[in-house]
Coordinates of C-alpha atoms and ligand atoms in Angstrom, one line a residue:
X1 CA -6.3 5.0 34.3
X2 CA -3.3 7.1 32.3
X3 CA -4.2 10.9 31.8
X4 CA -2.8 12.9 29.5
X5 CA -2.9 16.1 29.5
X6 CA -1.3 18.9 27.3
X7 CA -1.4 20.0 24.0
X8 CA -3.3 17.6 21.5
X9 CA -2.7 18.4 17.5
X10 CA -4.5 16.7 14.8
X11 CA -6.6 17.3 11.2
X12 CA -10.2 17.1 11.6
X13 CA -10.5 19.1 8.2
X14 CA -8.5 18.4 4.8
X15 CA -5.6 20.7 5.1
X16 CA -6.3 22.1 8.7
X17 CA -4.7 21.9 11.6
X18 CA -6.4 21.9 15.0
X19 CA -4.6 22.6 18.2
X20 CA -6.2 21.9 21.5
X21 CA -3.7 23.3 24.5
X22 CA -4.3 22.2 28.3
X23 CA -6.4 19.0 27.0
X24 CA -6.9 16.0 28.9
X25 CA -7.1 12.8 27.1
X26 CA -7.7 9.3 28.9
X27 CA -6.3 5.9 27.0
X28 CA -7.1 3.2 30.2
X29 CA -4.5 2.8 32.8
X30 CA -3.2 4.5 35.7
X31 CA -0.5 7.5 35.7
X32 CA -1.2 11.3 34.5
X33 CA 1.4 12.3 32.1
X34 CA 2.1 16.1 31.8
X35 CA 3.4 17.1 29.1
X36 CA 5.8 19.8 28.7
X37 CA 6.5 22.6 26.5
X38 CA 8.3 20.6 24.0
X39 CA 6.1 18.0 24.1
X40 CA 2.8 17.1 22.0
X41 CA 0.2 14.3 21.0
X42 CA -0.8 13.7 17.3
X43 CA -3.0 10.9 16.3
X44 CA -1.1 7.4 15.4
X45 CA 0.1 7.2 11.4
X46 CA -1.2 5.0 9.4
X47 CA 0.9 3.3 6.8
X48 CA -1.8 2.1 3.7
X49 CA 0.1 -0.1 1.7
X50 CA 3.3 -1.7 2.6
X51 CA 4.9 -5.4 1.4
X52 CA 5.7 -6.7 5.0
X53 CA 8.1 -9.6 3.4
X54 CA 10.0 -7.2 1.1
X55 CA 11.6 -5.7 4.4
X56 CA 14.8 -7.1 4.2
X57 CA 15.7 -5.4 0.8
X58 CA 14.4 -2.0 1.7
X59 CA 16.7 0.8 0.9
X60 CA 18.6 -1.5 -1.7
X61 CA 17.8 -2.4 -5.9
X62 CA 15.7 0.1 -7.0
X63 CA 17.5 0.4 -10.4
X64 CA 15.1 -1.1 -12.4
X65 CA 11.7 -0.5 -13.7
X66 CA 9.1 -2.4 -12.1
X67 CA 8.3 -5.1 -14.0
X68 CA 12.3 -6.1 -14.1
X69 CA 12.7 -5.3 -10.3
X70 CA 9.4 -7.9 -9.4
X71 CA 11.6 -10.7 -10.8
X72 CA 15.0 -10.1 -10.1
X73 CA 14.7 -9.0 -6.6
X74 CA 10.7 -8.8 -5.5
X75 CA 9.7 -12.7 -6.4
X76 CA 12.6 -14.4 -4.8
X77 CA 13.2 -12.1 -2.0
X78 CA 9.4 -12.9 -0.9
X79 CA 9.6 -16.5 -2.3
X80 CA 11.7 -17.2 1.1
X81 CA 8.7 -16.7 3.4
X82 CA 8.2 -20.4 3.3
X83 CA 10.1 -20.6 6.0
X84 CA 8.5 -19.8 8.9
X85 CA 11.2 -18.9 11.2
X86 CA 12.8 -16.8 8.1
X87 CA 8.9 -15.1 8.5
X88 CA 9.0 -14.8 12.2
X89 CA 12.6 -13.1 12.4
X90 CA 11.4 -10.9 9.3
X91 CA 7.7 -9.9 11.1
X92 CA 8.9 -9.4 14.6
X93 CA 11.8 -6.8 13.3
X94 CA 9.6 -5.5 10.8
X95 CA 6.5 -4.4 13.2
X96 CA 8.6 -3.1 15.8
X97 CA 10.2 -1.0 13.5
X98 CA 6.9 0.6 12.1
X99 CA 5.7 0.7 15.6
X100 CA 8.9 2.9 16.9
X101 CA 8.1 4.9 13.5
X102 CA 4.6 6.0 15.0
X103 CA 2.8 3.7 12.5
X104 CA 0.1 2.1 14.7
X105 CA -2.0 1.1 11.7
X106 CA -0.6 -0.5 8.8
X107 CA -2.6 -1.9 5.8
X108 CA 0.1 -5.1 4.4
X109 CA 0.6 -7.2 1.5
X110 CA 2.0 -10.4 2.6
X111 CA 3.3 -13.5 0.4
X112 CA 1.3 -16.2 -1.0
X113 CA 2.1 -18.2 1.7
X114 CA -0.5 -19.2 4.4
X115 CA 1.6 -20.1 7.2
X116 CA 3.9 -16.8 7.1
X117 CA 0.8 -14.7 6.7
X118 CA -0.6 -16.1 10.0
X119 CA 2.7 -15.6 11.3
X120 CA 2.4 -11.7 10.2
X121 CA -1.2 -11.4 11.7
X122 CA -0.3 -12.9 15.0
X123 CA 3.0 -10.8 15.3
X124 CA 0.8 -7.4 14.9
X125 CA -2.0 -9.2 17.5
X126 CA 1.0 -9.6 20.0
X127 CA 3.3 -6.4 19.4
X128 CA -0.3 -4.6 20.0
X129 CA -0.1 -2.8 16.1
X130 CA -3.5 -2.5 14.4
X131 CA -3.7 -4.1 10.9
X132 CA -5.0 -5.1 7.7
X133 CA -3.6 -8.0 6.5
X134 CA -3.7 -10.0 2.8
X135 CA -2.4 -13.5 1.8
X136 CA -1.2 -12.1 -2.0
X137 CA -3.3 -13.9 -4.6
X138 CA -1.3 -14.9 -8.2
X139 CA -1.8 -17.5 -10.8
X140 CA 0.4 -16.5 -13.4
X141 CA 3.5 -14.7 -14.3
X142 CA 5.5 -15.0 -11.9
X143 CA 8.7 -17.7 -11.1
X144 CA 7.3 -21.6 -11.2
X145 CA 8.3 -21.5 -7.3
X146 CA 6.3 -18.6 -6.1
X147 CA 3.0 -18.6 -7.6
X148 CA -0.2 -20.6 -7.1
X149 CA -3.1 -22.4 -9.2
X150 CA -6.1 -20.5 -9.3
X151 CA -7.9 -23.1 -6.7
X152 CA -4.6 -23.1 -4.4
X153 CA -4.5 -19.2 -4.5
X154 CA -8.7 -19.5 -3.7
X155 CA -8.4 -21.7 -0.8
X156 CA -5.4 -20.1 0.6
X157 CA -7.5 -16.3 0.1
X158 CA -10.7 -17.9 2.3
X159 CA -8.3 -20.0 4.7
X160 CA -6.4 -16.8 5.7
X161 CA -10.2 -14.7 6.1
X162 CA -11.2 -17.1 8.4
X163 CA -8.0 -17.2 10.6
X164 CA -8.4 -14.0 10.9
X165 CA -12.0 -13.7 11.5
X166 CA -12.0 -16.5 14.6
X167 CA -9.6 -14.0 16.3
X168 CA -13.0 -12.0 16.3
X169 CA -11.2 -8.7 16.5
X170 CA -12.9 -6.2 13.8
X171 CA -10.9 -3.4 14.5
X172 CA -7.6 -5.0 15.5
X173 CA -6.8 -7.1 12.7
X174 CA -8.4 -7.2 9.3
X175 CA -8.3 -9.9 6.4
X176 CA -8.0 -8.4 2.8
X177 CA -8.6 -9.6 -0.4
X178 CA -5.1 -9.3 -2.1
X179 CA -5.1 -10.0 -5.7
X180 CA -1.1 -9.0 -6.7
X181 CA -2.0 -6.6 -9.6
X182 CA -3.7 -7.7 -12.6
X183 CA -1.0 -8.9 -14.8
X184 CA -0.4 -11.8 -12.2
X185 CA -3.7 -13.0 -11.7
X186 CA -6.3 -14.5 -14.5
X187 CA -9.6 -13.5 -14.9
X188 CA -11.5 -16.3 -12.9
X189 CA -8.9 -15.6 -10.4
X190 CA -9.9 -11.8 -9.9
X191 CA -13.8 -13.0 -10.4
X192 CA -14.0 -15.6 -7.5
X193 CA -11.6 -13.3 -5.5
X194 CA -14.2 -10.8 -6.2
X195 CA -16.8 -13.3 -4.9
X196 CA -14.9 -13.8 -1.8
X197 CA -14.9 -10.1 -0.9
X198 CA -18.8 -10.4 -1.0
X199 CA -18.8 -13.3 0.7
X200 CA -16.9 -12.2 3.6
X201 CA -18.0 -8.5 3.4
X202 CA -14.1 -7.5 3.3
X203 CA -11.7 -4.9 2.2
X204 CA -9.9 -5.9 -1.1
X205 CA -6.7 -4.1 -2.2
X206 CA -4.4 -4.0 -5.1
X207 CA -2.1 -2.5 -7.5
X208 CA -3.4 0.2 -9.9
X209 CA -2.7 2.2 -13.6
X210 CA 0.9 2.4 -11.2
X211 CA 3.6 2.4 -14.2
X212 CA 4.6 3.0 -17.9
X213 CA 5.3 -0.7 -18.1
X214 CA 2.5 -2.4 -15.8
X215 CA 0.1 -0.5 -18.0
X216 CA 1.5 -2.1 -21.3
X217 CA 1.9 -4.8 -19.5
X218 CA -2.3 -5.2 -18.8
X219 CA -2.9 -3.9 -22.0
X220 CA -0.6 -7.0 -23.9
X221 CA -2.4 -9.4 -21.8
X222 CA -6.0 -7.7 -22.0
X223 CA -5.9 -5.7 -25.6
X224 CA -9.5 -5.2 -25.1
X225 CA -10.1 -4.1 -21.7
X226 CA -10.0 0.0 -21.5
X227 CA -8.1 -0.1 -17.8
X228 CA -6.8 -1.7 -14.9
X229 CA -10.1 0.2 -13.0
X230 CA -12.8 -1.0 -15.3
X231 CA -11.1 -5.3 -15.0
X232 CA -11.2 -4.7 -11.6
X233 CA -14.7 -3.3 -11.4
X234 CA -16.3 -5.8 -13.8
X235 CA -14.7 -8.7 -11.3
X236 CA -16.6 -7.2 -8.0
X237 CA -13.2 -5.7 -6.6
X238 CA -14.1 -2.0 -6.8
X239 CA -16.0 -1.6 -3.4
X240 CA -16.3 1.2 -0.3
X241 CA -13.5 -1.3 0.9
X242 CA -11.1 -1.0 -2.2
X243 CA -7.5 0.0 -1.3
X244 CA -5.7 0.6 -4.5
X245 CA -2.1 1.4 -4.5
X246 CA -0.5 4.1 -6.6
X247 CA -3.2 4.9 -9.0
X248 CA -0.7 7.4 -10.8
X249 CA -1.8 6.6 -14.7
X250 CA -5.7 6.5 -13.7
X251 CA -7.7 8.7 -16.2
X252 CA -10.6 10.8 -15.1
X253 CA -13.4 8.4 -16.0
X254 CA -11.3 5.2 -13.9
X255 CA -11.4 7.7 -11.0
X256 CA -14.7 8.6 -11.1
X257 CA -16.0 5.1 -11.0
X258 CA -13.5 4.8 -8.4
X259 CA -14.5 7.0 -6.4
X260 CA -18.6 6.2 -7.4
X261 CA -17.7 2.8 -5.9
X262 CA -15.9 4.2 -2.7
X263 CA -12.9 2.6 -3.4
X264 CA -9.6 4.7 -2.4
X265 CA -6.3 5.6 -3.1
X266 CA -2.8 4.4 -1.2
X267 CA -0.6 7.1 -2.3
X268 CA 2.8 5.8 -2.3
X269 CA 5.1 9.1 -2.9
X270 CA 8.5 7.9 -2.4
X271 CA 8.0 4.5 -4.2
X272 CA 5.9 6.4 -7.3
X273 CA 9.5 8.6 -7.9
X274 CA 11.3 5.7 -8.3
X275 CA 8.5 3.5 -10.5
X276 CA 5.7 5.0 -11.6
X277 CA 6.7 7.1 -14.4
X278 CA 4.5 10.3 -13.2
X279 CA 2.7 12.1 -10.5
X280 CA 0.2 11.4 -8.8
X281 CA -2.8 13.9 -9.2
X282 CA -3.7 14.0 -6.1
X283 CA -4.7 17.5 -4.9
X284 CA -7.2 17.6 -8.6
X285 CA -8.5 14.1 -8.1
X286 CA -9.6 15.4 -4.5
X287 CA -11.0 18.2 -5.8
X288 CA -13.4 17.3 -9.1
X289 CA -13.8 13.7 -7.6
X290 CA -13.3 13.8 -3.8
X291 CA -11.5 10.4 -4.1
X292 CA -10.3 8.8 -1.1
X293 CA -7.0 8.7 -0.4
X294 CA -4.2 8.0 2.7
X295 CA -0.6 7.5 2.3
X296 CA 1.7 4.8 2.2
X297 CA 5.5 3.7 2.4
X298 CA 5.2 1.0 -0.2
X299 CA 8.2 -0.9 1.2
X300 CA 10.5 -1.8 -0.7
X301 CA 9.5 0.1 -3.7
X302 CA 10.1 3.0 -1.1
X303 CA 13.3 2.8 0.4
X304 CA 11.9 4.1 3.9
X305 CA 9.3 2.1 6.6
X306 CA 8.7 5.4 8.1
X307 CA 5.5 7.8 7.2
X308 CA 7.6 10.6 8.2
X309 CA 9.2 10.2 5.0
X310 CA 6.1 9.7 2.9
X311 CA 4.1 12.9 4.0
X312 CA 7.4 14.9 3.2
X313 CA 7.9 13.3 0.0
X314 CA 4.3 13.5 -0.9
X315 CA 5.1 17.2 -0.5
X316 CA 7.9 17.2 -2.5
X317 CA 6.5 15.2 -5.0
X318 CA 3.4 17.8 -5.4
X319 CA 6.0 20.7 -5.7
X320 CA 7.0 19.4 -9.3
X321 CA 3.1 20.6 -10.7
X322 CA 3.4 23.9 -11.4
X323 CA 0.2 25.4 -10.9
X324 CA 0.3 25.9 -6.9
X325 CA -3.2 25.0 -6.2
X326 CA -2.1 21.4 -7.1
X327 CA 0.4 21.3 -4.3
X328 CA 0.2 19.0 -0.9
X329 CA 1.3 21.2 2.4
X330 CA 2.4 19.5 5.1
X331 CA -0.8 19.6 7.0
X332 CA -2.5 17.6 4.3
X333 CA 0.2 15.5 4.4
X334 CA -0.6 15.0 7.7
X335 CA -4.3 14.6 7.4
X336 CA -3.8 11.9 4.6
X337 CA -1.4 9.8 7.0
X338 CA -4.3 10.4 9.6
X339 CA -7.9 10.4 9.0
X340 CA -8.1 10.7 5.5
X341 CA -6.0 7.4 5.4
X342 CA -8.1 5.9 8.3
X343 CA -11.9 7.2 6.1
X344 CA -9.9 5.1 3.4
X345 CA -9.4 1.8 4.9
X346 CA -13.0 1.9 6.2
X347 CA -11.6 3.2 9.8
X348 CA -12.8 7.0 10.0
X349 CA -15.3 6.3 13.0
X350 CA -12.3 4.2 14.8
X351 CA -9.1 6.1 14.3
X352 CA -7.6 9.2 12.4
X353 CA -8.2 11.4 15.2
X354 CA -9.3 12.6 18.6
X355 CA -13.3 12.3 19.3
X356 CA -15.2 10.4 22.0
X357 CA -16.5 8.3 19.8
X358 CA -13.4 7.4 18.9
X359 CA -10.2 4.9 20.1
X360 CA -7.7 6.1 21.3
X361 CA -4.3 5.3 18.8
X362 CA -1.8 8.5 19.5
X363 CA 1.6 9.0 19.4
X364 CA 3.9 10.9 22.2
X365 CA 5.8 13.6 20.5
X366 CA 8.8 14.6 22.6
X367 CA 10.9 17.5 20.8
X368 CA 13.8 17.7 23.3
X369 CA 14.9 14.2 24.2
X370 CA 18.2 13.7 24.4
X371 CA 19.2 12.2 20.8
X372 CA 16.3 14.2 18.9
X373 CA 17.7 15.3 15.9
X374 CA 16.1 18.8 16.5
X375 CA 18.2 21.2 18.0
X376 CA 17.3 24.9 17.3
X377 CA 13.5 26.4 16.9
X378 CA 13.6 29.7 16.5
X379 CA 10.0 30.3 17.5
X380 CA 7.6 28.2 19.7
X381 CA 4.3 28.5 18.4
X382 CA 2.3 25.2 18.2
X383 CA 2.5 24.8 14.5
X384 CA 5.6 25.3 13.7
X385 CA 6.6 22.6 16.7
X386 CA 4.7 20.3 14.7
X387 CA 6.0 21.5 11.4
X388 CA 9.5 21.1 12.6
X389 CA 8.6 17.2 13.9
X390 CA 6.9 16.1 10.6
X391 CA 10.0 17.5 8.2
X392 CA 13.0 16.9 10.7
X393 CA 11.7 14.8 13.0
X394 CA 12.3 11.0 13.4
X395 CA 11.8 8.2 15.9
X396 CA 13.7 9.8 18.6
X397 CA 11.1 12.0 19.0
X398 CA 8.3 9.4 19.4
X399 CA 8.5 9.2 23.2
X400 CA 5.3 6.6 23.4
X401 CA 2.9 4.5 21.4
X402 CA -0.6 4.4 22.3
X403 CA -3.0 1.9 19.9
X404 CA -6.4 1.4 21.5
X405 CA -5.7 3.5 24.7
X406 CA -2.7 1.2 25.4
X407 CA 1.0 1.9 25.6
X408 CA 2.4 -0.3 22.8
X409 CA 6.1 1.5 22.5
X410 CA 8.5 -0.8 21.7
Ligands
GUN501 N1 3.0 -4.3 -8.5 C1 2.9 -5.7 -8.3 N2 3.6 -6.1 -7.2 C2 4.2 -4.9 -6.7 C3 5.1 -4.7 -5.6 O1 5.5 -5.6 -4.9 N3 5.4 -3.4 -5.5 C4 5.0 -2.4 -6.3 N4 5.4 -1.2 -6.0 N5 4.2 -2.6 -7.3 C5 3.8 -3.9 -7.5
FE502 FE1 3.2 -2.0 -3.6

């Protein structure tokens, strides 16, 4: 058995940080690591919406609005993930890089291709990263070489649930539903992916209300539908399993039947600056609604694969609404990249953070090693150690990788 023992820092409570010194925790193997002064445990980030095949162009082409930067860049970049090795290469890099990042959950968007998507769900089963995983679902709109017929796009949707299902590992990898965003899929493509969800009893996620021009975009394909929300809803996507990205143009009613259904919010901070054409509500939305919500990179419409990055951008992003109640601090950053992203994805009683009941997924935090990028604190308390890590922290400071009481570091 491994014991750790030391100081232990996570969010049980929205905006709250709670600090347990001299703790012992107990993952399943054999050494006791002490830790030191500088050193700390949080519980493992969880990433809730990333594109695992748009990797390779992260950090490049964001220049254009979204609709323009899906086919110049988004559709023929992931339109090469029908070759496998091209997917295997890709996958391997791609989940030890979140891993090394501290994100020992990740909730992906694949391609529409079967064999690739496998490829992605085996890599995380082997690298020891927990995930949610969807084959992406299209049947229109998109180049003549990347996109499916609605039956195609079916069988591929239920072919990938039951791959993953055989692994029979409910916690450790997840299949999800993964209709593109509406203006790529046709209605009896949302309704029997809607059916599926049922069928199978699992999660469904999308995009949502995300910019000026995917909104136009619905509302020139669907003049009479009132919103993205209420399409999704009347197909049978909106469930307590519902992981919608972005969400930044929802109005009050679309997020109160979201939130009547159960059905959650990926906050994508980083990517939303570049695309989305607002903010993101999300202190308010909380607060009249108590929507779920949890954070996310949205590689490559965010430039970065590591969470770090969204929680600070999610509070820099929340500094631009002017009435200070609105804003995020870093602690319910935190929280949203923890537990509240874990309640979202259906994980609270599995993850998030540290309870008996609980597995153990928990990240090392090592403030002193010899490349960490912090090199001056001029006080020690507990908070502002953590503080310090979550704004100028980085992978150098994530010492070890626990998912499932296992060391997964990479
Ligand atoms: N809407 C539809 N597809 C995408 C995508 O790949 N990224 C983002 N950010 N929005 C989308
Ligand atoms: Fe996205």
């Amino acid at each position: 058995m491994t014991i750790i023992y030391g100081t232990i820092v996570h969010t049980p409570i929205k905006g709250q940080l709670e600090v347990l010194l001299n703790a012992l925790l107990l993952p399943g193997d054999t050494k006791v690591h002490y830790l030191s002064d500088f050193q700390f445990i949080i519980p493992g980030l969880i990433d809730t919406h990333i594109h695992a095949p748009q990797y390779p162009f992260t950090g490049t082409c964001t220049d254009l609005p979204l609709t323009e930067w899906l086919n110049k860049y988004t559709f023929p970049c992931e339109g090469k993930f029908e070759d496998t090795e091209w997917a295997k290469t890709v996958y391997n890099a791609l989940v030890r890089r979140l891993l090394r990042n501290g994100t020992t959950t990740a909730v992906y968007f694949a391609s529409i291709h079967l064999e690739a998507t496998q490829i992605l769900a085996d890599t995380t089963l082997a690298l020891g990263q927990r995930s949610l995983v969807g084959l992406v679902s299209m049947d229109r709109n998109a180049p003549d070489k990347y996109v499916d017929t609605t039956e195609t796009a079916i069988a591929k949707a239920e072919k990938f649930i039951q791959y993953c299902l055989q692994k029979q590992q409910p916690t450790r990898l997840i299949p999800v539903i993964t209709p593109r965003f509406i203006p790529t899929c046709t209605i009896p493509l949302l309704e029997q992916l809607g059916g599926l969800a049922k069928k199978y009893n699992v999660p469904v996620q999308s995009h949502i209300s995300e910019s000026k021009d995917e909104v136009a975009f619905v509302h020139a394909l669907h003049p009479d539908v009132e919103s993205d929300t209420t399409l999704f809803d009347d197909c049978g996507l909106l469930t307590n399993r519902s992981i919608m990205a972005h969400g930044v143009h929802l109005s009050d009613k679309d997020v109160q039947t979201m939130a009547q259904r159960g059905s959650g919010v990926a906050v994508c901070p980083l990517s939303n600056a570049y695309f989305a054409n607002g903010l993101f509500s999300a202190t308010r939305f909380f607060q009249q609604h108590q929507l779920k919500m949890g954070l996310g990179t949205d590689v490559a419409g965010g430039y970065s694969p590591s969470m770090m990055n969204s929680m600070r951008q999610a509070v820099i992003s929340s500094s631009f609404w002017q009435d200070p109640a609105l804003q995020v601090d870093w602690k319910t950053a935190l929280y949203m990249a923890t537990l509240g992203g874990a309640d979202m994805i259906g994980l609270g009683d599995v993850i998030g953070s540290f309870a008996e009941s609980k597995q153990l997924d928990a990240l090392m935090i090592d403030l002193r090693t010899p490349n960490s990028p912090i090199d001056l604190l001029w006080d020690e308390s507990i908070e502002l150690l953590v503080e310090k890590f979550i704004n100028v922290g980085d992978d150098r400071c994530i010492i070890d990788v626990i998912v499932g009481g296992k060391f997964v570091t990479p």
